[in-house]
Amino acid sequence: MDRGLHLTICVVTTLLLLRESSQAGEENDPEMLPASTSAEGLPTLTVTTILEDPYVMVRGAELEGYCMDLLRALAGMLRFQYRVKVVGDGQYGAVAASGNWTGMIGEVLRKEADIAVAPLTVTSAREEVVSFTTPFLQTGIGILLRKDTVSQEMSFFHFLSPFSKETWTGLLFAYLLTCFCLFLVARLSPCEWNEPKNEENHFTFLNSLWFGAGALALQGVTPRPQALSVRVIAVVWWLFTLALLAAYIANFTALLSSGSEQLPIQTFEDLVKQRNLEFGTLEGSSTFYFFKNSKNPIHQMIYEYMEKRREHVLVKTYQEAVQRVMESNYAFIGESISQDLAAARHCNLIRAPEVIGARGFGIATTQASPWTKPLSIAVLKLRELGDLDYLRNKWWESSCLRRSRDRWSPLEPPALGGLFLALGVGLALGVLAAVAELSHSSRHVAGHAKKSCCSVFIEEICTRLRIKESARPSQETSGKANA
């Protein structure tokens, strides 16, 4: 009996010690939240969010997206349950005319939601009324445009684009100077022109120009240099043209394969100066207030433009903004990371290079919320583990990007329009030159034979084109009969 009683006391004592050790471990564990939990289960948080692709999207009866995967990872790490609700007014959060906050920020302030998990930008105004965690995504402010509204019309002389105007000017000067040096050295060298009185110098200035042009086309032309001095100049010019052509071909290939012509709208200053596109942003968004509070003159001009035309240029949702960019002459100013996704999903959209106002997306909580620090620590852990990069790659993957990589697009004619024009002009000049030479020869023959120049010219053409002489009388007879 005493032995059984002793055993019972030992078991009870051991259970009490284990319980105290477990409670002490919970108090020292930083991942355990200082929130009151019931014995029946984990704490449940009400999460407010906003529908925006790819952060939160409706698929059937469930929500999915980047923010939903992020929320699921945080819940698994911090051990809490959650209930997601879409924000009632569809706004992110701004101060209304009444002084109250709208959107997700307002719902957190009114304690209609415990946290807001969405592409919610961390700003100083919002930080004054709510608390934000460590940003889980970095972004900025960019310009979303439609390619056919901003891309410059391809120049007819697009083939000159690989080199700047200064380079082409220097090339022309080097060509003329080299040809002049060839002409001068060939006349001075006794090896090239041994007997000036009795021998003809083949390196005339025109022949020198032709020799230099042949080297530019990598073609061997006459006259062939004989003197060492002339050969030295020729070799140096050949090496120069070889390197020049290699650089031109490389730059031209890169230009054509990139498929991205120089956009006329590179910066926000370019956007203000142009008059073809309207531009705006989301109504009540942090982007709108960024331009409102900025002291930059360009930013102030953008804000004044949007404020005066707010009924026409401000949009309600991100989807509306993308649709408007695709269907009209409209430029959308917004989060660059969202614009990158839109440009990837819609192949006719592009984001301008300049990005301003570096910022981040954070999770909003009330200022006295015990969840702020644990959520920040959890976000940092997810970043260190590479989970945030994985989610970014998962939801920013685009079929448009895959098609653009796999699809071969033929070279458009406008890119080589100048070359075709130059070829046509050259052919026309060649024909005119041949006609002029034949006409000059016909005048000499007509003078010696005492015939009309026109008849001799026609005879020469008929002979060279092998037209039968009998065809002409028959044509003249039929012409008289018709008369």
Tab-separated table of C-alpha atoms in Angstrom:
chain	number	residue	atom	x	y	z
A	1	MET	CA	0.000	0.000	0.000
A	2	ASP	CA	2.770	2.384	0.955
A	3	ARG	CA	4.580	1.436	-2.222
A	4	GLY	CA	1.546	2.255	-4.389
A	5	LEU	CA	1.027	5.576	-2.617
A	6	HIS	CA	4.660	6.440	-3.119
A	7	LEU	CA	4.398	5.657	-6.826
A	8	THR	CA	1.297	7.854	-7.187
A	9	ILE	CA	3.009	10.793	-5.495
A	10	CYS	CA	6.017	10.431	-7.825
A	11	VAL	CA	3.823	10.443	-10.932
A	12	VAL	CA	1.877	13.534	-9.817
A	13	THR	CA	5.098	15.374	-8.979
A	14	THR	CA	6.590	14.538	-12.380
A	15	LEU	CA	3.491	15.820	-14.210
A	16	LEU	CA	3.561	19.091	-12.265
A	17	LEU	CA	7.254	19.616	-13.099
A	18	LEU	CA	6.644	18.951	-16.796
A	19	ARG	CA	3.750	21.411	-16.847
A	20	GLU	CA	5.852	24.163	-15.238
A	21	SER	CA	8.675	23.490	-17.707
A	22	SER	CA	6.250	23.752	-20.640
A	23	GLN	CA	4.839	27.053	-19.369
A	24	ALA	CA	8.346	28.453	-18.911
A	25	GLY	CA	9.248	27.405	-22.434
A	26	GLU	CA	6.174	29.152	-23.803
A	27	GLU	CA	7.089	32.378	-22.020
A	28	ASN	CA	10.649	32.305	-23.381
A	29	ASP	CA	9.685	31.338	-26.951
A	30	PRO	CA	9.645	34.531	-29.070
A	31	GLU	CA	7.370	32.948	-31.661
A	32	MET	CA	4.594	32.355	-29.171
A	33	LEU	CA	2.235	35.311	-29.326
A	34	PRO	CA	1.212	37.197	-26.195
A	35	ALA	CA	-2.423	36.866	-27.207
A	36	SER	CA	-5.072	35.167	-25.135
A	37	THR	CA	-5.870	31.744	-26.473
A	38	SER	CA	-8.602	29.392	-25.540
A	39	ALA	CA	-7.960	25.835	-24.619
A	40	GLU	CA	-10.073	24.767	-27.574
A	41	GLY	CA	-7.738	25.968	-30.352
A	42	LEU	CA	-5.470	28.607	-31.863
A	43	PRO	CA	-6.236	32.350	-31.930
A	44	THR	CA	-8.262	33.541	-34.937
A	45	LEU	CA	-7.392	36.795	-36.702
A	46	THR	CA	-9.626	38.758	-39.021
A	47	VAL	CA	-7.627	39.724	-42.107
A	48	THR	CA	-8.706	42.456	-44.494
A	49	THR	CA	-7.379	42.501	-48.040
A	50	ILE	CA	-8.147	43.810	-51.520
A	51	LEU	CA	-8.652	41.999	-54.800
A	52	GLU	CA	-5.659	42.642	-57.018
A	53	ASP	CA	-3.858	40.300	-59.377
A	54	PRO	CA	-1.641	38.468	-58.420
A	55	TYR	CA	-1.835	39.332	-54.722
A	56	VAL	CA	-5.410	38.238	-54.048
A	57	MET	CA	-7.680	36.672	-56.664
A	58	VAL	CA	-10.976	34.804	-56.595
A	59	ARG	CA	-10.760	31.242	-57.898
A	60	GLY	CA	-14.074	29.477	-57.527
A	61	ALA	CA	-15.164	29.769	-53.909
A	62	GLU	CA	-11.669	30.460	-52.558
A	63	LEU	CA	-9.090	33.223	-52.579
A	64	GLU	CA	-5.580	32.655	-53.846
A	65	GLY	CA	-2.546	34.687	-54.733
A	66	TYR	CA	0.750	35.964	-53.400
A	67	CYS	CA	-0.747	37.463	-50.234
A	68	MET	CA	-2.773	34.329	-49.517
A	69	ASP	CA	0.338	32.146	-49.742
A	70	LEU	CA	2.190	34.637	-47.555
A	71	LEU	CA	-0.624	34.612	-45.007
A	72	ARG	CA	-0.673	30.820	-44.997
A	73	ALA	CA	3.086	30.699	-44.362
A	74	LEU	CA	2.828	33.235	-41.525
A	75	ALA	CA	-0.040	31.335	-39.928
A	76	GLY	CA	1.946	28.128	-40.018
A	77	MET	CA	4.997	29.785	-38.519
A	78	LEU	CA	3.194	31.763	-35.788
A	79	ARG	CA	0.428	29.210	-35.188
A	80	PHE	CA	-2.775	31.172	-35.622
A	81	GLN	CA	-5.982	30.798	-37.578
A	82	TYR	CA	-7.405	33.525	-39.805
A	83	ARG	CA	-10.556	34.665	-41.522
A	84	VAL	CA	-10.140	36.738	-44.692
A	85	LYS	CA	-12.526	39.487	-45.748
A	86	VAL	CA	-12.301	41.754	-48.786
A	87	VAL	CA	-12.305	45.463	-47.940
A	88	GLY	CA	-15.786	46.923	-48.249
A	89	ASP	CA	-15.071	50.145	-50.150
A	90	GLY	CA	-12.353	48.666	-52.358
A	91	GLN	CA	-9.791	51.257	-51.210
A	92	TYR	CA	-6.290	50.875	-49.850
A	93	GLY	CA	-6.522	53.606	-47.274
A	94	ALA	CA	-6.528	57.384	-47.335
A	95	VAL	CA	-7.897	60.287	-45.286
A	96	ALA	CA	-11.396	61.248	-46.429
A	97	ALA	CA	-12.833	64.772	-46.373
A	98	SER	CA	-14.419	64.015	-43.011
A	99	GLY	CA	-11.024	63.226	-41.524
A	100	ASN	CA	-11.669	59.501	-41.238
A	101	TRP	CA	-9.560	56.850	-42.920
A	102	THR	CA	-10.993	54.778	-45.746
A	103	GLY	CA	-10.108	51.372	-47.091
A	104	MET	CA	-8.107	48.732	-45.269
A	105	ILE	CA	-6.434	51.277	-43.001
A	106	GLY	CA	-9.861	52.446	-41.827
A	107	GLU	CA	-11.005	48.881	-41.120
A	108	VAL	CA	-7.887	48.221	-39.023
A	109	LEU	CA	-8.404	51.479	-37.106
A	110	ARG	CA	-12.066	50.669	-36.455
A	111	LYS	CA	-10.979	47.183	-35.360
A	112	GLU	CA	-13.116	45.589	-38.014
A	113	ALA	CA	-9.974	43.646	-38.886
A	114	ASP	CA	-6.922	42.673	-36.889
A	115	ILE	CA	-4.402	42.941	-39.724
A	116	ALA	CA	-4.311	43.970	-43.382
A	117	VAL	CA	-2.370	41.682	-45.714
A	118	ALA	CA	-2.296	43.260	-49.176
A	119	PRO	CA	-0.039	45.293	-51.481
A	120	LEU	CA	-0.308	48.098	-48.949
A	121	THR	CA	2.425	50.701	-49.246
A	122	VAL	CA	4.196	51.825	-46.094
A	123	THR	CA	3.902	55.625	-45.858
A	124	SER	CA	4.520	58.125	-43.076
A	125	ALA	CA	0.857	59.170	-42.975
A	126	ARG	CA	-0.296	55.599	-42.536
A	127	GLU	CA	2.480	54.864	-40.046
A	128	GLU	CA	1.090	57.601	-37.800
A	129	VAL	CA	-2.204	55.764	-37.305
A	130	VAL	CA	-1.262	52.082	-37.735
A	131	SER	CA	1.845	49.944	-37.364
A	132	PHE	CA	3.558	48.182	-40.245
A	133	THR	CA	5.703	45.092	-40.293
A	134	THR	CA	8.941	44.703	-42.163
A	135	PRO	CA	8.143	45.087	-45.911
A	136	PHE	CA	7.683	41.795	-47.700
A	137	LEU	CA	8.033	43.331	-51.194
A	138	GLN	CA	10.073	46.279	-52.445
A	139	THR	CA	8.690	48.510	-55.179
A	140	GLY	CA	8.572	52.074	-56.489
A	141	ILE	CA	6.530	54.363	-58.726
A	142	GLY	CA	6.677	53.762	-62.470
A	143	ILE	CA	4.824	54.573	-65.698
A	144	LEU	CA	2.826	51.907	-67.518
A	145	LEU	CA	2.324	52.541	-71.242
A	146	ARG	CA	1.026	50.820	-74.317
A	147	LYS	CA	3.768	50.074	-76.819
A	148	ASP	CA	2.015	51.378	-79.899
A	149	THR	CA	1.244	54.700	-78.205
A	150	VAL	CA	4.806	55.402	-77.101
A	151	SER	CA	7.107	53.630	-79.500
A	152	GLN	CA	8.567	55.944	-82.042
A	153	GLU	CA	7.868	55.274	-85.673
A	154	MET	CA	10.785	53.284	-86.949
A	155	SER	CA	13.071	55.545	-88.892
A	156	PHE	CA	13.418	54.906	-92.591
A	157	PHE	CA	17.165	54.915	-92.004
A	158	HIS	CA	17.003	52.585	-89.020
A	159	PHE	CA	20.086	50.770	-90.294
A	160	LEU	CA	22.159	53.806	-89.241
A	161	SER	CA	21.117	53.453	-85.595
A	162	PRO	CA	24.052	51.265	-84.430
A	163	PHE	CA	26.382	54.263	-84.763
A	164	SER	CA	25.876	57.776	-83.480
A	165	LYS	CA	25.997	60.826	-85.741
A	166	GLU	CA	29.447	61.641	-84.447
A	167	THR	CA	30.688	58.155	-85.312
A	168	TRP	CA	29.349	58.368	-88.857
A	169	THR	CA	30.954	61.809	-89.273
A	170	GLY	CA	34.287	60.484	-88.041
A	171	LEU	CA	33.996	57.490	-90.374
A	172	LEU	CA	33.408	59.717	-93.388
A	173	PHE	CA	36.368	61.940	-92.453
A	174	ALA	CA	38.622	58.877	-91.962
A	175	TYR	CA	37.559	57.484	-95.332
A	176	LEU	CA	38.313	60.704	-97.212
A	177	LEU	CA	41.599	61.239	-95.395
A	178	THR	CA	42.765	57.677	-96.081
A	179	CYS	CA	41.889	57.922	-99.764
A	180	PHE	CA	43.748	61.230	-100.035
A	181	CYS	CA	46.793	59.681	-98.378
A	182	LEU	CA	46.677	56.763	-100.814
A	183	PHE	CA	46.542	59.195	-103.732
A	184	LEU	CA	49.382	61.336	-102.372
A	185	VAL	CA	51.712	58.471	-101.403
A	186	ALA	CA	51.132	56.673	-104.731
A	187	ARG	CA	52.236	59.793	-106.618
A	188	LEU	CA	55.272	60.367	-104.434
A	189	SER	CA	56.565	56.796	-104.280
A	190	PRO	CA	58.874	55.836	-107.216
A	191	CYS	CA	57.915	52.186	-106.741
A	192	GLU	CA	54.304	52.976	-107.507
A	193	TRP	CA	54.859	55.574	-110.230
A	194	ASN	CA	58.247	55.052	-111.803
A	195	GLU	CA	57.994	57.202	-114.945
A	196	PRO	CA	55.517	60.043	-114.458
A	197	LYS	CA	55.983	61.319	-118.009
A	198	ASN	CA	55.464	58.047	-119.824
A	199	GLU	CA	53.492	55.969	-117.339
A	200	GLU	CA	49.954	56.435	-116.110
A	201	ASN	CA	49.360	56.478	-112.376
A	202	HIS	CA	46.580	54.010	-111.583
A	203	PHE	CA	45.952	55.512	-108.154
A	204	THR	CA	44.063	58.587	-109.256
A	205	PHE	CA	41.886	60.217	-106.627
A	206	LEU	CA	38.751	58.579	-108.020
A	207	ASN	CA	40.454	55.181	-108.056
A	208	SER	CA	41.586	55.782	-104.485
A	209	LEU	CA	38.006	56.479	-103.439
A	210	TRP	CA	36.909	53.288	-105.162
A	211	PHE	CA	39.690	51.330	-103.444
A	212	GLY	CA	38.631	52.603	-100.006
A	213	ALA	CA	34.983	51.822	-100.682
A	214	GLY	CA	35.898	48.280	-101.747
A	215	ALA	CA	37.712	47.761	-98.457
A	216	LEU	CA	34.614	48.887	-96.557
A	217	ALA	CA	32.638	46.197	-98.361
A	218	LEU	CA	35.396	43.595	-97.743
A	219	GLN	CA	35.892	43.242	-101.499
A	220	GLY	CA	39.194	43.216	-103.340
A	221	VAL	CA	39.314	45.936	-106.019
A	222	THR	CA	41.870	47.310	-108.415
A	223	PRO	CA	44.263	49.021	-108.641
A	224	ARG	CA	46.480	46.796	-106.521
A	225	PRO	CA	49.142	48.612	-104.503
A	226	GLN	CA	52.795	47.824	-105.361
A	227	ALA	CA	54.845	50.203	-103.214
A	228	LEU	CA	55.449	49.337	-99.563
A	229	SER	CA	54.184	52.718	-98.359
A	230	VAL	CA	50.914	52.292	-100.233
A	231	ARG	CA	50.552	48.746	-98.926
A	232	VAL	CA	51.048	49.904	-95.352
A	233	ILE	CA	48.244	52.414	-95.690
A	234	ALA	CA	46.067	49.787	-97.378
A	235	VAL	CA	46.670	47.225	-94.604
A	236	VAL	CA	45.908	49.767	-91.874
A	237	TRP	CA	42.690	50.743	-93.637
A	238	TRP	CA	41.691	47.081	-94.064
A	239	LEU	CA	42.179	46.400	-90.349
A	240	PHE	CA	40.228	49.529	-89.481
A	241	THR	CA	37.314	48.566	-91.706
A	242	LEU	CA	37.338	44.982	-90.402
A	243	ALA	CA	36.992	46.142	-86.783
A	244	LEU	CA	34.446	48.755	-87.795
A	245	LEU	CA	32.256	46.255	-89.621
A	246	ALA	CA	32.456	43.799	-86.713
A	247	ALA	CA	31.284	46.511	-84.305
A	248	TYR	CA	28.492	47.573	-86.668
A	249	ILE	CA	27.216	44.022	-87.190
A	250	ALA	CA	27.300	43.303	-83.446
A	251	ASN	CA	25.447	46.514	-82.552
A	252	PHE	CA	22.918	46.108	-85.329
A	253	THR	CA	22.219	42.501	-84.344
A	254	ALA	CA	21.736	43.500	-80.724
A	255	LEU	CA	19.446	46.340	-81.775
A	256	LEU	CA	17.247	44.093	-83.885
A	257	SER	CA	17.147	41.195	-81.397
A	258	SER	CA	16.284	43.426	-78.452
A	259	GLY	CA	13.041	44.469	-80.120
A	260	SER	CA	12.901	47.560	-77.909
A	261	GLU	CA	13.135	50.843	-79.727
A	262	GLN	CA	14.057	53.929	-77.798
A	263	LEU	CA	10.953	55.084	-76.020
A	264	PRO	CA	10.165	58.790	-76.253
A	265	ILE	CA	8.877	58.624	-72.647
A	266	GLN	CA	11.812	57.604	-70.502
A	267	THR	CA	11.180	59.713	-67.413
A	268	PHE	CA	8.381	61.521	-65.624
A	269	GLU	CA	9.669	64.751	-67.142
A	270	ASP	CA	9.095	63.306	-70.612
A	271	LEU	CA	5.573	62.371	-69.548
A	272	VAL	CA	4.815	65.945	-68.498
A	273	LYS	CA	6.220	67.467	-71.686
A	274	GLN	CA	4.227	65.307	-74.104
A	275	ARG	CA	0.627	66.107	-75.103
A	276	ASN	CA	-0.560	62.872	-76.687
A	277	LEU	CA	-1.241	60.808	-73.558
A	278	GLU	CA	-3.393	61.389	-70.529
A	279	PHE	CA	-1.944	60.082	-67.287
A	280	GLY	CA	-3.253	59.349	-63.832
A	281	THR	CA	-3.135	56.980	-60.877
A	282	LEU	CA	-5.393	55.212	-58.387
A	283	GLU	CA	-7.720	57.557	-56.557
A	284	GLY	CA	-6.748	57.895	-52.902
A	285	SER	CA	-3.609	55.790	-53.308
A	286	SER	CA	-0.224	56.449	-51.756
A	287	THR	CA	1.083	57.269	-55.237
A	288	PHE	CA	-1.360	60.157	-55.540
A	289	TYR	CA	-0.306	61.582	-52.169
A	290	PHE	CA	3.361	61.080	-53.020
A	291	PHE	CA	3.033	63.575	-55.858
A	292	LYS	CA	0.852	65.829	-53.732
A	293	ASN	CA	3.444	66.104	-50.963
A	294	SER	CA	6.540	66.139	-53.169
A	295	LYS	CA	8.516	69.368	-53.535
A	296	ASN	CA	9.934	68.344	-56.889
A	297	PRO	CA	8.641	70.737	-59.602
A	298	ILE	CA	8.034	67.882	-62.058
A	299	HIS	CA	6.091	65.949	-59.419
A	300	GLN	CA	4.059	69.042	-58.594
A	301	MET	CA	3.145	69.451	-62.264
A	302	ILE	CA	1.978	65.828	-62.357
A	303	TYR	CA	-0.133	66.344	-59.240
A	304	GLU	CA	-1.695	69.557	-60.567
A	305	TYR	CA	-2.537	67.808	-63.834
A	306	MET	CA	-4.209	64.894	-62.021
A	307	GLU	CA	-6.024	67.169	-59.564
A	308	LYS	CA	-7.520	69.359	-62.290
A	309	ARG	CA	-8.671	66.334	-64.306
A	310	ARG	CA	-9.276	63.911	-61.470
A	311	GLU	CA	-12.671	62.857	-62.801
A	312	HIS	CA	-11.089	61.796	-66.094
A	313	VAL	CA	-7.605	60.536	-65.200
A	314	LEU	CA	-7.984	58.953	-61.734
A	315	VAL	CA	-9.126	55.331	-61.722
A	316	LYS	CA	-10.853	53.280	-59.037
A	317	THR	CA	-9.061	49.937	-59.360
A	318	TYR	CA	-5.842	48.570	-60.748
A	319	GLN	CA	-7.731	46.406	-63.250
A	320	GLU	CA	-9.476	49.496	-64.565
A	321	ALA	CA	-6.125	51.222	-64.971
A	322	VAL	CA	-4.617	48.366	-66.992
A	323	GLN	CA	-7.717	48.120	-69.168
A	324	ARG	CA	-7.660	51.835	-69.843
A	325	VAL	CA	-3.986	51.767	-70.817
A	326	MET	CA	-4.700	48.966	-73.275
A	327	GLU	CA	-7.741	50.622	-74.856
A	328	SER	CA	-6.906	54.328	-74.953
A	329	ASN	CA	-4.082	56.867	-75.002
A	330	TYR	CA	-3.544	56.685	-71.261
A	331	ALA	CA	-0.442	56.257	-69.095
A	332	PHE	CA	-0.869	54.762	-65.640
A	333	ILE	CA	1.345	55.895	-62.758
A	334	GLY	CA	1.550	53.272	-60.039
A	335	GLU	CA	3.548	50.581	-58.286
A	336	SER	CA	6.377	49.404	-60.518
A	337	ILE	CA	6.176	45.803	-59.331
A	338	SER	CA	2.524	45.590	-60.353
A	339	GLN	CA	3.336	47.251	-63.666
A	340	ASP	CA	6.029	44.671	-64.338
A	341	LEU	CA	3.404	41.964	-63.952
A	342	ALA	CA	0.995	43.789	-66.260
A	343	ALA	CA	3.728	44.190	-68.883
A	344	ALA	CA	4.473	40.460	-68.607
A	345	ARG	CA	0.838	39.376	-68.829
A	346	HIS	CA	-0.070	41.799	-71.626
A	347	CYS	CA	2.598	41.782	-74.307
A	348	ASN	CA	1.512	45.136	-75.762
A	349	LEU	CA	2.312	46.965	-72.505
A	350	ILE	CA	5.657	48.277	-71.324
A	351	ARG	CA	6.988	50.104	-68.276
A	352	ALA	CA	9.124	53.207	-68.697
A	353	PRO	CA	12.693	52.839	-67.351
A	354	GLU	CA	12.546	55.458	-64.572
A	355	VAL	CA	11.327	54.371	-61.126
A	356	ILE	CA	11.037	56.880	-58.282
A	357	GLY	CA	9.986	56.805	-54.643
A	358	ALA	CA	11.433	53.484	-53.476
A	359	ARG	CA	8.982	51.945	-51.032
A	360	GLY	CA	7.760	48.630	-49.680
A	361	PHE	CA	4.590	46.639	-49.055
A	362	GLY	CA	3.965	45.825	-45.385
A	363	ILE	CA	1.335	44.190	-43.188
A	364	ALA	CA	-0.730	46.757	-41.262
A	365	THR	CA	-1.809	46.224	-37.640
A	366	THR	CA	-3.133	48.463	-34.904
A	367	GLN	CA	-0.496	50.425	-33.045
A	368	ALA	CA	-1.032	48.490	-29.819
A	369	SER	CA	-1.274	45.113	-31.509
A	370	PRO	CA	0.903	42.339	-30.041
A	371	TRP	CA	1.185	40.809	-33.527
A	372	THR	CA	3.366	43.496	-35.131
A	373	LYS	CA	6.779	42.313	-33.912
A	374	PRO	CA	6.153	38.555	-34.354
A	375	LEU	CA	4.878	39.187	-37.895
A	376	SER	CA	7.967	41.280	-38.703
A	377	ILE	CA	10.257	38.554	-37.409
A	378	ALA	CA	8.354	35.950	-39.399
A	379	VAL	CA	8.646	38.023	-42.607
A	380	LEU	CA	12.399	38.322	-42.067
A	381	LYS	CA	12.672	34.566	-41.553
A	382	LEU	CA	10.725	33.917	-44.756
A	383	ARG	CA	13.086	36.228	-46.627
A	384	GLU	CA	16.158	34.522	-45.168
A	385	LEU	CA	14.781	31.096	-46.094
A	386	GLY	CA	14.119	32.224	-49.661
A	387	ASP	CA	10.365	31.709	-49.389
A	388	LEU	CA	9.572	35.280	-50.437
A	389	ASP	CA	11.686	34.895	-53.585
A	390	TYR	CA	9.905	31.629	-54.326
A	391	LEU	CA	6.496	33.301	-54.017
A	392	ARG	CA	7.634	36.160	-56.228
A	393	ASN	CA	8.779	33.782	-58.954
A	394	LYS	CA	5.626	31.700	-58.593
A	395	TRP	CA	3.094	34.483	-59.016
A	396	TRP	CA	5.088	36.650	-61.411
A	397	GLU	CA	5.579	33.779	-63.839
A	398	SER	CA	3.932	34.735	-67.103
A	399	SER	CA	2.866	32.867	-70.204
A	400	CYS	CA	3.525	36.055	-72.144
A	401	LEU	CA	7.167	35.903	-71.137
A	402	ARG	CA	7.452	32.276	-72.207
A	403	ARG	CA	5.899	33.022	-75.587
A	404	SER	CA	8.190	35.974	-76.157
A	405	ARG	CA	11.220	33.805	-75.445
A	406	ASP	CA	10.144	30.893	-77.621
A	407	ARG	CA	8.597	32.770	-80.535
A	408	TRP	CA	10.684	33.834	-83.517
A	409	SER	CA	9.557	37.074	-85.057
A	410	PRO	CA	10.705	37.989	-88.565
A	411	LEU	CA	12.575	41.189	-89.227
A	412	GLU	CA	10.157	43.963	-90.122
A	413	PRO	CA	10.717	45.821	-93.443
A	414	PRO	CA	10.785	49.310	-91.885
A	415	ALA	CA	14.020	48.427	-90.077
A	416	LEU	CA	15.793	48.000	-93.420
A	417	GLY	CA	13.776	50.497	-95.414
A	418	GLY	CA	16.742	52.832	-95.781
A	419	LEU	CA	18.902	50.058	-97.211
A	420	PHE	CA	16.290	49.206	-99.806
A	421	LEU	CA	15.945	52.884	-100.666
A	422	ALA	CA	19.714	53.207	-101.086
A	423	LEU	CA	19.723	50.131	-103.326
A	424	GLY	CA	16.913	51.542	-105.466
A	425	VAL	CA	18.630	54.911	-105.801
A	426	GLY	CA	21.886	53.177	-106.717
A	427	LEU	CA	20.192	51.087	-109.403
A	428	ALA	CA	18.481	54.152	-110.837
A	429	LEU	CA	21.740	56.081	-110.925
A	430	GLY	CA	23.437	53.137	-112.620
A	431	VAL	CA	20.797	53.003	-115.330
A	432	LEU	CA	20.971	56.764	-115.879
A	433	ALA	CA	24.748	56.613	-116.046
A	434	ALA	CA	24.567	53.824	-118.646
A	435	VAL	CA	22.099	55.855	-120.715
A	436	ALA	CA	24.332	58.901	-120.477
A	437	GLU	CA	27.393	56.926	-121.560
A	438	LEU	CA	25.519	55.433	-124.484
A	439	SER	CA	24.187	58.854	-125.466
A	440	HIS	CA	27.674	60.347	-125.346
A	441	SER	CA	29.005	57.538	-127.538
A	442	SER	CA	26.084	57.942	-129.969
A	443	ARG	CA	26.833	61.634	-130.479
A	444	HIS	CA	30.403	60.836	-131.518
A	445	VAL	CA	29.261	58.104	-133.914
A	446	ALA	CA	26.548	60.348	-135.390
A	447	GLY	CA	29.119	63.080	-136.039
A	448	HIS	CA	31.393	60.771	-137.969
A	449	ALA	CA	28.594	58.984	-139.895
A	450	LYS	CA	26.613	62.179	-140.478
A	451	LYS	CA	23.410	60.709	-139.075
A	452	SER	CA	20.925	61.987	-136.567
A	453	CYS	CA	21.875	61.337	-132.960
A	454	CYS	CA	18.406	59.913	-132.199
A	455	SER	CA	18.580	57.297	-134.968
A	456	VAL	CA	22.052	56.192	-133.941
A	457	PHE	CA	20.963	56.012	-130.294
A	458	ILE	CA	17.952	53.820	-131.207
A	459	GLU	CA	20.157	51.596	-133.373
A	460	GLU	CA	22.603	51.157	-130.497
A	461	ILE	CA	19.793	50.244	-128.110
A	462	CYS	CA	18.315	47.778	-130.583
A	463	THR	CA	21.696	46.202	-131.184
A	464	ARG	CA	22.491	45.871	-127.497
A	465	LEU	CA	19.033	44.578	-126.656
A	466	ARG	CA	19.090	42.312	-129.753
A	467	ILE	CA	15.831	43.713	-131.207
A	468	LYS	CA	15.279	42.582	-134.828
A	469	GLU	CA	15.554	45.311	-137.449
A	470	SER	CA	12.512	43.969	-139.270
A	471	ALA	CA	10.338	44.763	-136.300
A	472	ARG	CA	10.693	48.482	-136.809
A	473	PRO	CA	9.295	48.716	-140.420
A	474	SER	CA	6.358	46.513	-139.527
A	475	GLN	CA	5.594	48.770	-136.539
A	476	GLU	CA	5.890	51.881	-138.749
A	477	THR	CA	3.547	50.307	-141.368
A	478	SER	CA	0.937	49.430	-138.801
A	479	GLY	CA	1.227	52.902	-137.377
A	480	LYS	CA	0.531	54.472	-140.777
A	481	ALA	CA	-2.422	52.157	-141.351
A	482	ASN	CA	-3.904	53.147	-138.034
A	483	ALA	CA	-3.407	56.787	-138.874
